[in-house]
Coordinates of C-alpha atoms in Angstrom, one line a residue:
Chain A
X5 CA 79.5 97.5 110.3
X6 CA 82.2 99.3 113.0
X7 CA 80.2 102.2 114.7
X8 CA 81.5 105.6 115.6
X9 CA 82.5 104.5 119.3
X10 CA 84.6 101.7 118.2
X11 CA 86.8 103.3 115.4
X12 CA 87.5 105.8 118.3
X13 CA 88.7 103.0 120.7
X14 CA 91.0 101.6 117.6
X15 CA 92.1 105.1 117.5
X16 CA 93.1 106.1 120.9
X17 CA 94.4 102.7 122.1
X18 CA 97.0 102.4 118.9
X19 CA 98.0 105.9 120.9
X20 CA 98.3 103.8 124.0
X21 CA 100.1 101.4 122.5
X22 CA 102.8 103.0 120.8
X23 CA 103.3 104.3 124.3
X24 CA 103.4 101.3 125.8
X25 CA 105.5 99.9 123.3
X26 CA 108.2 102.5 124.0
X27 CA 107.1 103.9 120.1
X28 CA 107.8 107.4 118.9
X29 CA 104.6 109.7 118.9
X30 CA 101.7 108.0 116.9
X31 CA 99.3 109.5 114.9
X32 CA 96.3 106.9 114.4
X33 CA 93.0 107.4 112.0
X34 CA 89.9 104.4 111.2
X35 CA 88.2 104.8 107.7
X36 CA 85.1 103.3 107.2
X37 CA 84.0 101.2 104.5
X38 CA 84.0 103.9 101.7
X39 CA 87.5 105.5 102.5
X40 CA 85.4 108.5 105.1
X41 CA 86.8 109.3 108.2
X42 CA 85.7 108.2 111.4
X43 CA 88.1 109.3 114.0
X44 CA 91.3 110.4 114.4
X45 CA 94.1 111.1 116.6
X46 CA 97.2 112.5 117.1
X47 CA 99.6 112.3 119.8
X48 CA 101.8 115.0 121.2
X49 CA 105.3 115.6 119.5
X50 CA 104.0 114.1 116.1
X51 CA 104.9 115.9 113.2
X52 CA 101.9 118.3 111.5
X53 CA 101.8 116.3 108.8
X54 CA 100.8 112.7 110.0
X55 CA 97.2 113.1 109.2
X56 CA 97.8 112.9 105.4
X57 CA 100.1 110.2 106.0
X58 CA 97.6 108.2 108.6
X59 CA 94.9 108.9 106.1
X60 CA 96.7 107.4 102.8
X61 CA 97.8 104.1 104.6
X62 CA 94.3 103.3 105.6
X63 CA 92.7 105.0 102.0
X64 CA 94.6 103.1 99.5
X65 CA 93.8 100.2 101.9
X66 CA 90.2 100.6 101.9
X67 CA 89.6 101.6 98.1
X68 CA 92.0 98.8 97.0
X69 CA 91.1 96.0 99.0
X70 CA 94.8 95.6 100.0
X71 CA 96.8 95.5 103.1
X72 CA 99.5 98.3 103.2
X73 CA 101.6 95.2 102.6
X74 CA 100.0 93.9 99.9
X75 CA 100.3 97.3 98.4
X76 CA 103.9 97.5 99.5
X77 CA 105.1 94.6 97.5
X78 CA 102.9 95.5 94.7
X79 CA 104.9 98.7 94.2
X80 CA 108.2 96.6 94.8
X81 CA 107.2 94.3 91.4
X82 CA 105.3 96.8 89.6
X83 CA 105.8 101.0 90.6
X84 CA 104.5 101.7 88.0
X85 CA 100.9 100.1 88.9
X86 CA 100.7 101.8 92.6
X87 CA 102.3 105.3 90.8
X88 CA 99.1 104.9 88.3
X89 CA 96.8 103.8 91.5
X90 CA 97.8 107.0 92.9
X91 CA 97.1 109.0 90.0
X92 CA 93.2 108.1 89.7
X93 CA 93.3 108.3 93.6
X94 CA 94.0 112.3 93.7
X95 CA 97.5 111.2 95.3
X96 CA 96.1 109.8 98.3
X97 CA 97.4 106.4 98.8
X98 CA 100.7 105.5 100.6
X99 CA 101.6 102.1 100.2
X100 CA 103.1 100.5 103.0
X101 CA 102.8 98.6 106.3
X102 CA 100.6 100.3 108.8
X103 CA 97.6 100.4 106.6
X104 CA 95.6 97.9 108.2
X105 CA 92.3 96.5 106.8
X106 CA 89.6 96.1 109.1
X107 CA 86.8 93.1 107.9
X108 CA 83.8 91.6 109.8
X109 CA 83.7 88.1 110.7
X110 CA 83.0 86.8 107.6
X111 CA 85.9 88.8 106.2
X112 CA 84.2 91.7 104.6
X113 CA 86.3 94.8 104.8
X114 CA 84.3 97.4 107.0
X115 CA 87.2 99.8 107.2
X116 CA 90.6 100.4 107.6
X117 CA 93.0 101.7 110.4
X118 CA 96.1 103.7 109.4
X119 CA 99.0 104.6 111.9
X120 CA 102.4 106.4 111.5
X121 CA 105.1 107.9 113.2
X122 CA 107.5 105.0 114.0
X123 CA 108.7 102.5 111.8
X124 CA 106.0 101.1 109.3
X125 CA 106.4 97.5 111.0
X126 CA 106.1 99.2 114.6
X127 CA 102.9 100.9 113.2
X128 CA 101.4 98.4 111.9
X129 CA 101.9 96.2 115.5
X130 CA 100.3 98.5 117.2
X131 CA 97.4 98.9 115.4
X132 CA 96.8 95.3 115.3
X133 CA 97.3 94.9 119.0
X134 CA 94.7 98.0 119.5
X135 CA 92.5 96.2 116.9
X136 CA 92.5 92.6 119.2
X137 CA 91.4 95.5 122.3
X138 CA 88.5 96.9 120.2
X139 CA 86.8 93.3 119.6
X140 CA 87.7 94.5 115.5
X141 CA 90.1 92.0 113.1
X142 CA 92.8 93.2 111.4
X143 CA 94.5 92.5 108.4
X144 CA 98.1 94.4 108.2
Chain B
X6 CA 80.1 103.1 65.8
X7 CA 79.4 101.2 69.9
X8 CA 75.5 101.2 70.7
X9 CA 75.0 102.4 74.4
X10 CA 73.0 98.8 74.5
X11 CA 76.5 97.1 73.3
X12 CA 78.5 99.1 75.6
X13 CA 75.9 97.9 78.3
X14 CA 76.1 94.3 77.4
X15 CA 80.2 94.0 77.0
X16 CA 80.1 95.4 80.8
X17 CA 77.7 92.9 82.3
X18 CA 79.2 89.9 80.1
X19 CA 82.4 91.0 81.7
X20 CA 81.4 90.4 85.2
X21 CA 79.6 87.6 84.3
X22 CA 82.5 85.6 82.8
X23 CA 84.3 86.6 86.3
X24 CA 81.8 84.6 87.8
X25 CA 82.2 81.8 85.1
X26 CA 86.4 81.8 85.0
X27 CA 86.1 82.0 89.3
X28 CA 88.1 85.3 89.4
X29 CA 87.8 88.0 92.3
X30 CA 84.3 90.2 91.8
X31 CA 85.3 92.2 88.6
X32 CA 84.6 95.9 87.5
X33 CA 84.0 96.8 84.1
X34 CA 83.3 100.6 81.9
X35 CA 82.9 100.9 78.8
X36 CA 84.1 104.4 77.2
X37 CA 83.4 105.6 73.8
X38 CA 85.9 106.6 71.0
X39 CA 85.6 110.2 73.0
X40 CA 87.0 108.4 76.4
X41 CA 83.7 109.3 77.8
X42 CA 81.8 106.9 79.9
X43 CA 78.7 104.7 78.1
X44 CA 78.7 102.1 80.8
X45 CA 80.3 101.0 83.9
X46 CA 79.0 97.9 86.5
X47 CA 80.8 97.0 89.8
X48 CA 80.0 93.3 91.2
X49 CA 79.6 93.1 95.0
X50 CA 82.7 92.5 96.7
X51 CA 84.7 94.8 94.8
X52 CA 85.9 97.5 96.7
X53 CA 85.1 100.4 96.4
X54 CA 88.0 102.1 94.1
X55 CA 87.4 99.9 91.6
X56 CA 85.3 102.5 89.4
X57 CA 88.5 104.5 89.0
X58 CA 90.9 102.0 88.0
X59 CA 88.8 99.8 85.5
X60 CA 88.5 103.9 84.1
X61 CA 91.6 104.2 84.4
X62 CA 92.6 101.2 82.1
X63 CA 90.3 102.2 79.6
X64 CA 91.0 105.7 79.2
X65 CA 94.7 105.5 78.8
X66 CA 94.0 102.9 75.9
X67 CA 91.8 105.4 74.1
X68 CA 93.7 108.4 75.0
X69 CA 96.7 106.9 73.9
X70 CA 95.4 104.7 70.9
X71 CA 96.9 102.2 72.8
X72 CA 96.2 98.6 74.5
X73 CA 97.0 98.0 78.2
X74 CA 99.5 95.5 77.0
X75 CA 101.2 97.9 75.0
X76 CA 100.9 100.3 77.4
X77 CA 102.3 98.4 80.1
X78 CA 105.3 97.0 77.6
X79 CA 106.3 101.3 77.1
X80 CA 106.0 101.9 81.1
X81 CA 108.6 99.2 81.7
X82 CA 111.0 100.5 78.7
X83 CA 110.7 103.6 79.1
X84 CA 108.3 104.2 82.7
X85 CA 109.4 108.5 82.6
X86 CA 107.4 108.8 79.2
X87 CA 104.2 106.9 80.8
X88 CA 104.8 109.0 83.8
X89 CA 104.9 112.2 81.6
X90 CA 102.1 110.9 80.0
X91 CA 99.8 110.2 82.8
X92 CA 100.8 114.1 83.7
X93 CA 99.2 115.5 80.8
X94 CA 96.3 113.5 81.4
X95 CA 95.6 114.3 84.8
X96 CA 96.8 111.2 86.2
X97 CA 93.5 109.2 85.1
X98 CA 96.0 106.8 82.9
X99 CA 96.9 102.9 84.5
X100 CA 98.7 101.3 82.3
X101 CA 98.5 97.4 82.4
X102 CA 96.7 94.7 81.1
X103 CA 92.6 95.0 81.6
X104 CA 92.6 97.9 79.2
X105 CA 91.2 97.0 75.4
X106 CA 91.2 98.7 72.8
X107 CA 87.4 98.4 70.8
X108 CA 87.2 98.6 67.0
X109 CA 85.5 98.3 64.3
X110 CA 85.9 95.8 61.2
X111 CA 87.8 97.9 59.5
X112 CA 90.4 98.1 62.4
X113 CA 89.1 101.9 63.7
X114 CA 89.1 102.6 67.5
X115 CA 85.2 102.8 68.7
X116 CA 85.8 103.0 72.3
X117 CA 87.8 101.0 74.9
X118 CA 86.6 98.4 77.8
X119 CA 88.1 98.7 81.3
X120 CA 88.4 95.5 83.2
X121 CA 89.7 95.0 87.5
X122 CA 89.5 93.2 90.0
X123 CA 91.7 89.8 89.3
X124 CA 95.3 89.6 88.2
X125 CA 95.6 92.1 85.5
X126 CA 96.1 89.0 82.8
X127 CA 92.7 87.8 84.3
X128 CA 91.0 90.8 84.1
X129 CA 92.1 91.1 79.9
X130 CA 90.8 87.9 79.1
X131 CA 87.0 87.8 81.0
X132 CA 87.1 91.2 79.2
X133 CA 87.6 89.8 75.7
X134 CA 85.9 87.0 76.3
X135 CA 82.9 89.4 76.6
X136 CA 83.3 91.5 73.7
X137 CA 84.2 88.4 71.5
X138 CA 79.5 87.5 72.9
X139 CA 78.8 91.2 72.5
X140 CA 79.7 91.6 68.5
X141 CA 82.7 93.3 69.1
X142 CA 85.9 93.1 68.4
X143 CA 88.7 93.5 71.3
X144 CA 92.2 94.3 70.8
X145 CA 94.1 93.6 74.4
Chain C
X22 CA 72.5 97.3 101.8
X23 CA 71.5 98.1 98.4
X24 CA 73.0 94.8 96.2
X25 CA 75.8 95.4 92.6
X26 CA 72.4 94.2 90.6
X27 CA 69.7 96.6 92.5
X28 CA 71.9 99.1 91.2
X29 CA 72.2 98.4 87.5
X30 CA 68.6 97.7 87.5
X31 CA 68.3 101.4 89.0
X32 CA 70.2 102.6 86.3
X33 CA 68.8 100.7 83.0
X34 CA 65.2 101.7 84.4
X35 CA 66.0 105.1 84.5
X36 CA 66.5 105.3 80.8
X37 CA 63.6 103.1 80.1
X38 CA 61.3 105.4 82.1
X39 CA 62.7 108.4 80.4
X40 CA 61.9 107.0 77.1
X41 CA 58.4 106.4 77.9
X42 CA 58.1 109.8 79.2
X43 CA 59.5 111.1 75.9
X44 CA 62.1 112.8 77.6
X45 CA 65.7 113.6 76.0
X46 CA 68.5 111.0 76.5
X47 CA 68.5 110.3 79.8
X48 CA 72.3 109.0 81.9
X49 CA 72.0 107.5 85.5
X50 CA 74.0 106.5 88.2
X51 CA 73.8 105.2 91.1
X52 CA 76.6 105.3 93.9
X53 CA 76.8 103.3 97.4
X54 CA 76.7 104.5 100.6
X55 CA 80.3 105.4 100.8
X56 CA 79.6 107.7 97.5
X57 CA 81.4 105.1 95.0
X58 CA 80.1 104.0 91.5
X59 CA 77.8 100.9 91.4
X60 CA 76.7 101.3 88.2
X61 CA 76.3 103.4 85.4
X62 CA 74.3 103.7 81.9
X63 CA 74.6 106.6 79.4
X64 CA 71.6 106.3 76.1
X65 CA 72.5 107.2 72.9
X66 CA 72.5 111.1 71.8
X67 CA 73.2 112.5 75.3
X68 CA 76.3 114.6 75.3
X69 CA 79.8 113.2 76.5
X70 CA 79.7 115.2 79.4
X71 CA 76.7 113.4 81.3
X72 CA 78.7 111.0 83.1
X73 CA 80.5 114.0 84.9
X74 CA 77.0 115.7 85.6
X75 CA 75.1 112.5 86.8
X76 CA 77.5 111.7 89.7
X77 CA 77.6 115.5 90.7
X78 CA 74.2 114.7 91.3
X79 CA 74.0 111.4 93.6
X80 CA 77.4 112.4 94.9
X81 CA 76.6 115.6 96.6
X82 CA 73.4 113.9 97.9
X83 CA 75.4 111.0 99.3
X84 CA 78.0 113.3 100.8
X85 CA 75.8 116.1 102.3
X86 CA 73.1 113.7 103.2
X87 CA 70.8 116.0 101.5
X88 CA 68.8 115.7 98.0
X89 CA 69.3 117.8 95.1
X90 CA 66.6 119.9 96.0
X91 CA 67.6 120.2 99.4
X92 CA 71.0 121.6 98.2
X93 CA 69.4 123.6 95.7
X94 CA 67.2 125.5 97.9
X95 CA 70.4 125.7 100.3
X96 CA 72.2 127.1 97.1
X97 CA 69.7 129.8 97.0
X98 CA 69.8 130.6 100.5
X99 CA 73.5 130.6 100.4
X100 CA 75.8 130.4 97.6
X101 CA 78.9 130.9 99.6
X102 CA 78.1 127.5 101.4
X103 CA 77.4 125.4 98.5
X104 CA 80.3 127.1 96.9
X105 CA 82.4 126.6 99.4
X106 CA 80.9 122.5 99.8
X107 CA 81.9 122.4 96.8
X108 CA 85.2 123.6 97.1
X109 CA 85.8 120.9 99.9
X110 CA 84.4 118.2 98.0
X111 CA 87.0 118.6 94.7
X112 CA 84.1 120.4 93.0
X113 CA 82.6 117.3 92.7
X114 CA 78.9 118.2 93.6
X115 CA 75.9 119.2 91.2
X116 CA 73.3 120.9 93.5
X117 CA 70.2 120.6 91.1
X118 CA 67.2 117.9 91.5
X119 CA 67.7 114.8 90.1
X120 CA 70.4 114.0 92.9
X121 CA 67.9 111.2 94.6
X122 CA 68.6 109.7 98.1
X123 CA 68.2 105.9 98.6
X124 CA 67.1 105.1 101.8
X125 CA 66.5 101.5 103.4
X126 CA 63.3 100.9 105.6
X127 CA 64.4 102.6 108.4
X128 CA 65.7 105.9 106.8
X129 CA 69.2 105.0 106.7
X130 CA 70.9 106.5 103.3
X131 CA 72.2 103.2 101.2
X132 CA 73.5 105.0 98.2
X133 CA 71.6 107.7 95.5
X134 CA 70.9 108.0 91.8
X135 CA 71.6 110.8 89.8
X136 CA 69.9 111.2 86.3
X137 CA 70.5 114.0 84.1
X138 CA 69.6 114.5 80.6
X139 CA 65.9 116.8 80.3
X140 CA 65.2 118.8 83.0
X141 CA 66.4 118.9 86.9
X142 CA 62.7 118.3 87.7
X143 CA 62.0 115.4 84.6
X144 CA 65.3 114.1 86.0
X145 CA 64.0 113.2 89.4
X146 CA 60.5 111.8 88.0
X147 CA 62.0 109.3 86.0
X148 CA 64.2 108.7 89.0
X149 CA 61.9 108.2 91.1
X150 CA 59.7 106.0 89.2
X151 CA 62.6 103.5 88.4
X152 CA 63.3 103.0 92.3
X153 CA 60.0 102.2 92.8
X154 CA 60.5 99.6 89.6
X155 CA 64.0 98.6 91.3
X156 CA 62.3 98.0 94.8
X157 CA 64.0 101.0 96.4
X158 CA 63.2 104.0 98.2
X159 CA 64.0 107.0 96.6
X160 CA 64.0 110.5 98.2
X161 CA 64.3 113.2 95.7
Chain D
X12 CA 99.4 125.5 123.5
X13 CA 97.1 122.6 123.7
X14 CA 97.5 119.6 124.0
X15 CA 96.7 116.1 122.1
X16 CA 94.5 115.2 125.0
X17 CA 92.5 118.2 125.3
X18 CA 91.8 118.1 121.5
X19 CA 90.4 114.8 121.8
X20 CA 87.9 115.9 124.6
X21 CA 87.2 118.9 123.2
X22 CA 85.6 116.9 120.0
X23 CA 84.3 113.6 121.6
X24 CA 82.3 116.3 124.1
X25 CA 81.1 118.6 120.9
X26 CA 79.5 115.4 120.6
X27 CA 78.5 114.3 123.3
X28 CA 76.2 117.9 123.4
X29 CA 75.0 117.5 120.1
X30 CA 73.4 114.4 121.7
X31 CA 71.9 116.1 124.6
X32 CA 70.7 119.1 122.8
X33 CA 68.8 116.8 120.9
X34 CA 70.5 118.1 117.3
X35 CA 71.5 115.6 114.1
X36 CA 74.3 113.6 114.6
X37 CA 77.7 115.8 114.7
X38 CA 81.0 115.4 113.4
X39 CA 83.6 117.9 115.2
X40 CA 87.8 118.1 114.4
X41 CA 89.9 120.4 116.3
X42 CA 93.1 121.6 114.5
X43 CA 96.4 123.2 115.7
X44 CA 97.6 126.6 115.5
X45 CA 99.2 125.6 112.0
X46 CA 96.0 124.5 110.9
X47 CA 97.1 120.6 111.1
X48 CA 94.5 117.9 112.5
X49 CA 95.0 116.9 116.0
X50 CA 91.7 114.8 116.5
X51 CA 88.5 114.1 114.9
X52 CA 85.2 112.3 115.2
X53 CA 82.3 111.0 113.5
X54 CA 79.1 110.2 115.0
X55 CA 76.9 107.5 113.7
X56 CA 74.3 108.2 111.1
X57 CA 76.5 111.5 110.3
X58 CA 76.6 111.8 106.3
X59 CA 80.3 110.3 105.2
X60 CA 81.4 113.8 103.8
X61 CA 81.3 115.2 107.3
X62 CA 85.2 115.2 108.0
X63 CA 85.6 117.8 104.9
X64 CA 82.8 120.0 105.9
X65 CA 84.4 120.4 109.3
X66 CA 87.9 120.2 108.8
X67 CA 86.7 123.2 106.1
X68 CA 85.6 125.4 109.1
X69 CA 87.9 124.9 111.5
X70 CA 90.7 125.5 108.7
X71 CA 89.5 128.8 107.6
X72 CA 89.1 129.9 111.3
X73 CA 93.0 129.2 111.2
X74 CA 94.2 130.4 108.6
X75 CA 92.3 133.8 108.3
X76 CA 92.1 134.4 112.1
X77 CA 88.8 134.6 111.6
X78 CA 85.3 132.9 113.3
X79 CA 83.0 131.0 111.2
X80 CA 80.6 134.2 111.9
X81 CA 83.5 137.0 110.8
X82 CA 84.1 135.0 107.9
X83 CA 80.6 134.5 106.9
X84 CA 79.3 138.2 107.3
X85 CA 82.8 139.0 105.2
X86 CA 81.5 136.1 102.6
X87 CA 77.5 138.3 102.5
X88 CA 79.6 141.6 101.9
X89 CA 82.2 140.7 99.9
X90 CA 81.6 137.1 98.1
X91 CA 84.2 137.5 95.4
X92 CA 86.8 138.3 99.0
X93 CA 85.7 134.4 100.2
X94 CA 85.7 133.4 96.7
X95 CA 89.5 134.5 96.5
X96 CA 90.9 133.7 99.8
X97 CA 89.4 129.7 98.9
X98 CA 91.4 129.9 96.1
X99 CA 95.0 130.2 97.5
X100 CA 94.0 127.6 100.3
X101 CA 92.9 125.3 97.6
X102 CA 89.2 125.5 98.1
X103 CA 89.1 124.3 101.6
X104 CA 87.5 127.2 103.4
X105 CA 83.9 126.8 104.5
X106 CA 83.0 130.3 106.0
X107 CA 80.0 130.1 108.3
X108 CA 78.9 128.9 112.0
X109 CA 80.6 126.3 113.4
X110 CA 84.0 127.5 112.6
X111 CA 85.3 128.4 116.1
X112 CA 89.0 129.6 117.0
X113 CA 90.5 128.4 120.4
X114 CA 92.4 130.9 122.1
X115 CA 94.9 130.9 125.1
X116 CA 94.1 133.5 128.3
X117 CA 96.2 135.9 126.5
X118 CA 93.8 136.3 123.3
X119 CA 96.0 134.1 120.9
X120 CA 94.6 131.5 118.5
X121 CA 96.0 127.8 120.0
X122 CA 93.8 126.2 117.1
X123 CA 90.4 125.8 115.9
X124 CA 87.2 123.7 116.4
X125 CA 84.8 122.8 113.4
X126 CA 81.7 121.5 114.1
X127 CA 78.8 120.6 111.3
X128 CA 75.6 118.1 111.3
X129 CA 72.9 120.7 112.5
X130 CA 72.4 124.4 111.4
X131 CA 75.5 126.5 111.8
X132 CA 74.2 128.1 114.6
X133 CA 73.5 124.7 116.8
X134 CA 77.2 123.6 115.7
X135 CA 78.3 126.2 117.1
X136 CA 76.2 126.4 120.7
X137 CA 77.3 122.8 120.7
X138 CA 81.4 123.6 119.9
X139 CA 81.7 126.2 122.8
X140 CA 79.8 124.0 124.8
X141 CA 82.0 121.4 124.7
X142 CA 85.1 124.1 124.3
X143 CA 84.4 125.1 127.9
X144 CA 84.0 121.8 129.6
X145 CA 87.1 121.1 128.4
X146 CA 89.0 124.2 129.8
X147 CA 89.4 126.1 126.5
X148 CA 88.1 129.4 125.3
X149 CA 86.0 129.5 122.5
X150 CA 85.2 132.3 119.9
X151 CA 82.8 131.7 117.8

């Protein structure tokens, strides 16, 4: 199980790092293991809308089992699949790199991080390298 | 007519030929010729979605009088009218392999069984393999 | 952790308790901690709908953290919140008993059952007695 | 305006008094003056549907320009008013305590706080708590 304290640390150094990183503004949110939020954060000069899009890369993450790029090539060979995915999921899921699964050592996934606001690859470097900082794995 | 005792069976046969074949954990439901729910088992491991697309294969199949197959065959012809489809129905439709049509001897729709968790080809054939030890007969 | 097999056995008791009570055709579910389908059993003669109503039930529990006759008496209280929970939740919550909390040894909510079928207060009895069956604590 | 920074300490010390009052575990989110999530959190043994409870009163404090407690007494005189207004903002209005609009020196709403986990009431003595540690005015 990830508590409370450490999704917030996965949440505010992806925030860090982006900065670090010279990244635009990123927006940065940890699921736990049934898709509910745990934290979330938002950096200055982010678009309004980055929650939603924070929240779908780590939701289809979590309630698929896949990575945002496992989901990304899914929709590459079949769109129709992640369009149908989407459908029973109320809309919520965006497929692509920066959903980021989160699993225990014996690779059970406890959660998932999402990020957004630079590129998808960007995103989903920081949020690793803010994972390996929380003492959490991650699984982009 | 499907027994809520044979709709019960097909579901736990399901995962239990997972287990057999080595495949991921599987999900199965079982809905009636209505495309209401009679029976629905998720093995641990799954995540946690699972529920709404193993519904999701199922109910396009009785919805639509057809299988996942044949479903999946339209989507790539034609993937607007499964689209359109899926629109009228709320977007509870996922069209691929893993949804099986249930009938009766004389060829009659009774309900449909709703297999994920493996490769979609996968998921069809623990799924027939399980009606084929619950008396029913399963039309991928 | 409440184990894929814990659950069905939740479930199937369920209907076997309501039968010996010489209740109407009971439908049970029980959901995780995260709120998600574990497993699900409808008997024969209960209306098509009972799938809908049954999760409304352990859903609303699992999401609020409170039992179906905690949200009742809330509802009472105060329509406009359980209205308005409701309305945040997709309208997705039934706040009647029969909505039963499943704790672990130390408190912690694991998951709930819903039953409908006879009932709000029937409902939760053969709930309850089932969990007990099942090995599970059960807070109605 | 506030900031990204100041939304983050304005929840993580909403809290932080939620622990020291000795109330349930809170969740708190504080949103921008468009109503858009700038930061959220979770606190451990908090029921998973906590992020839509409080996103729901900080939303409607937004949007109507109105406290938890306006919107609330409006909701006891006038149901089918609360009733409505959730309607055209999709159902995601919770009107009571714990809905608490941020406002600069001048008077004008910079965003709103949501708090939920105890009764209304303590959500709320714990949101303008934590509102005035971090340098922001609070109505409530």
């Amino acid at each position: 199980m990830m508590t409370s304290d450490q999704a917030l640390i996965a949440v505010t150094q992806t925030l860090a790092k982006g900065r670090e990183m010279g990244l635009k503004p990123l927006s940065a949110i940890v699921l736990d293991a049934g898709g509910h939020p745990l934290a979330f954060h938002r950096a200055d000069g982010a678009s309004p809308g980055r929650y939603a899009i924070a929240h779908g890369k780590a939701y289809g993450a979590v309630m698929l089992g896949m990575t945002g790029s496992q989901q990304m090539d899914r929709a590459e060979a079949q769109h129709y699949f992640m369009t149908a995915a989407n459908g029973v999921f109320g809309g919520a899921v965006v497929p692509v790199p920066g959903g980021i699964l989160i699993r225990d050592d014996a690779g059970a996934v406890i959660g998932a991080l999402g990020v957004t606001g630079d590129t998808s690859d960007n995103d989903a470097k920081a949020g690793l390298a803010a994972l390996a900082e929380a003492g959490l794995n991650g699984d982009a």
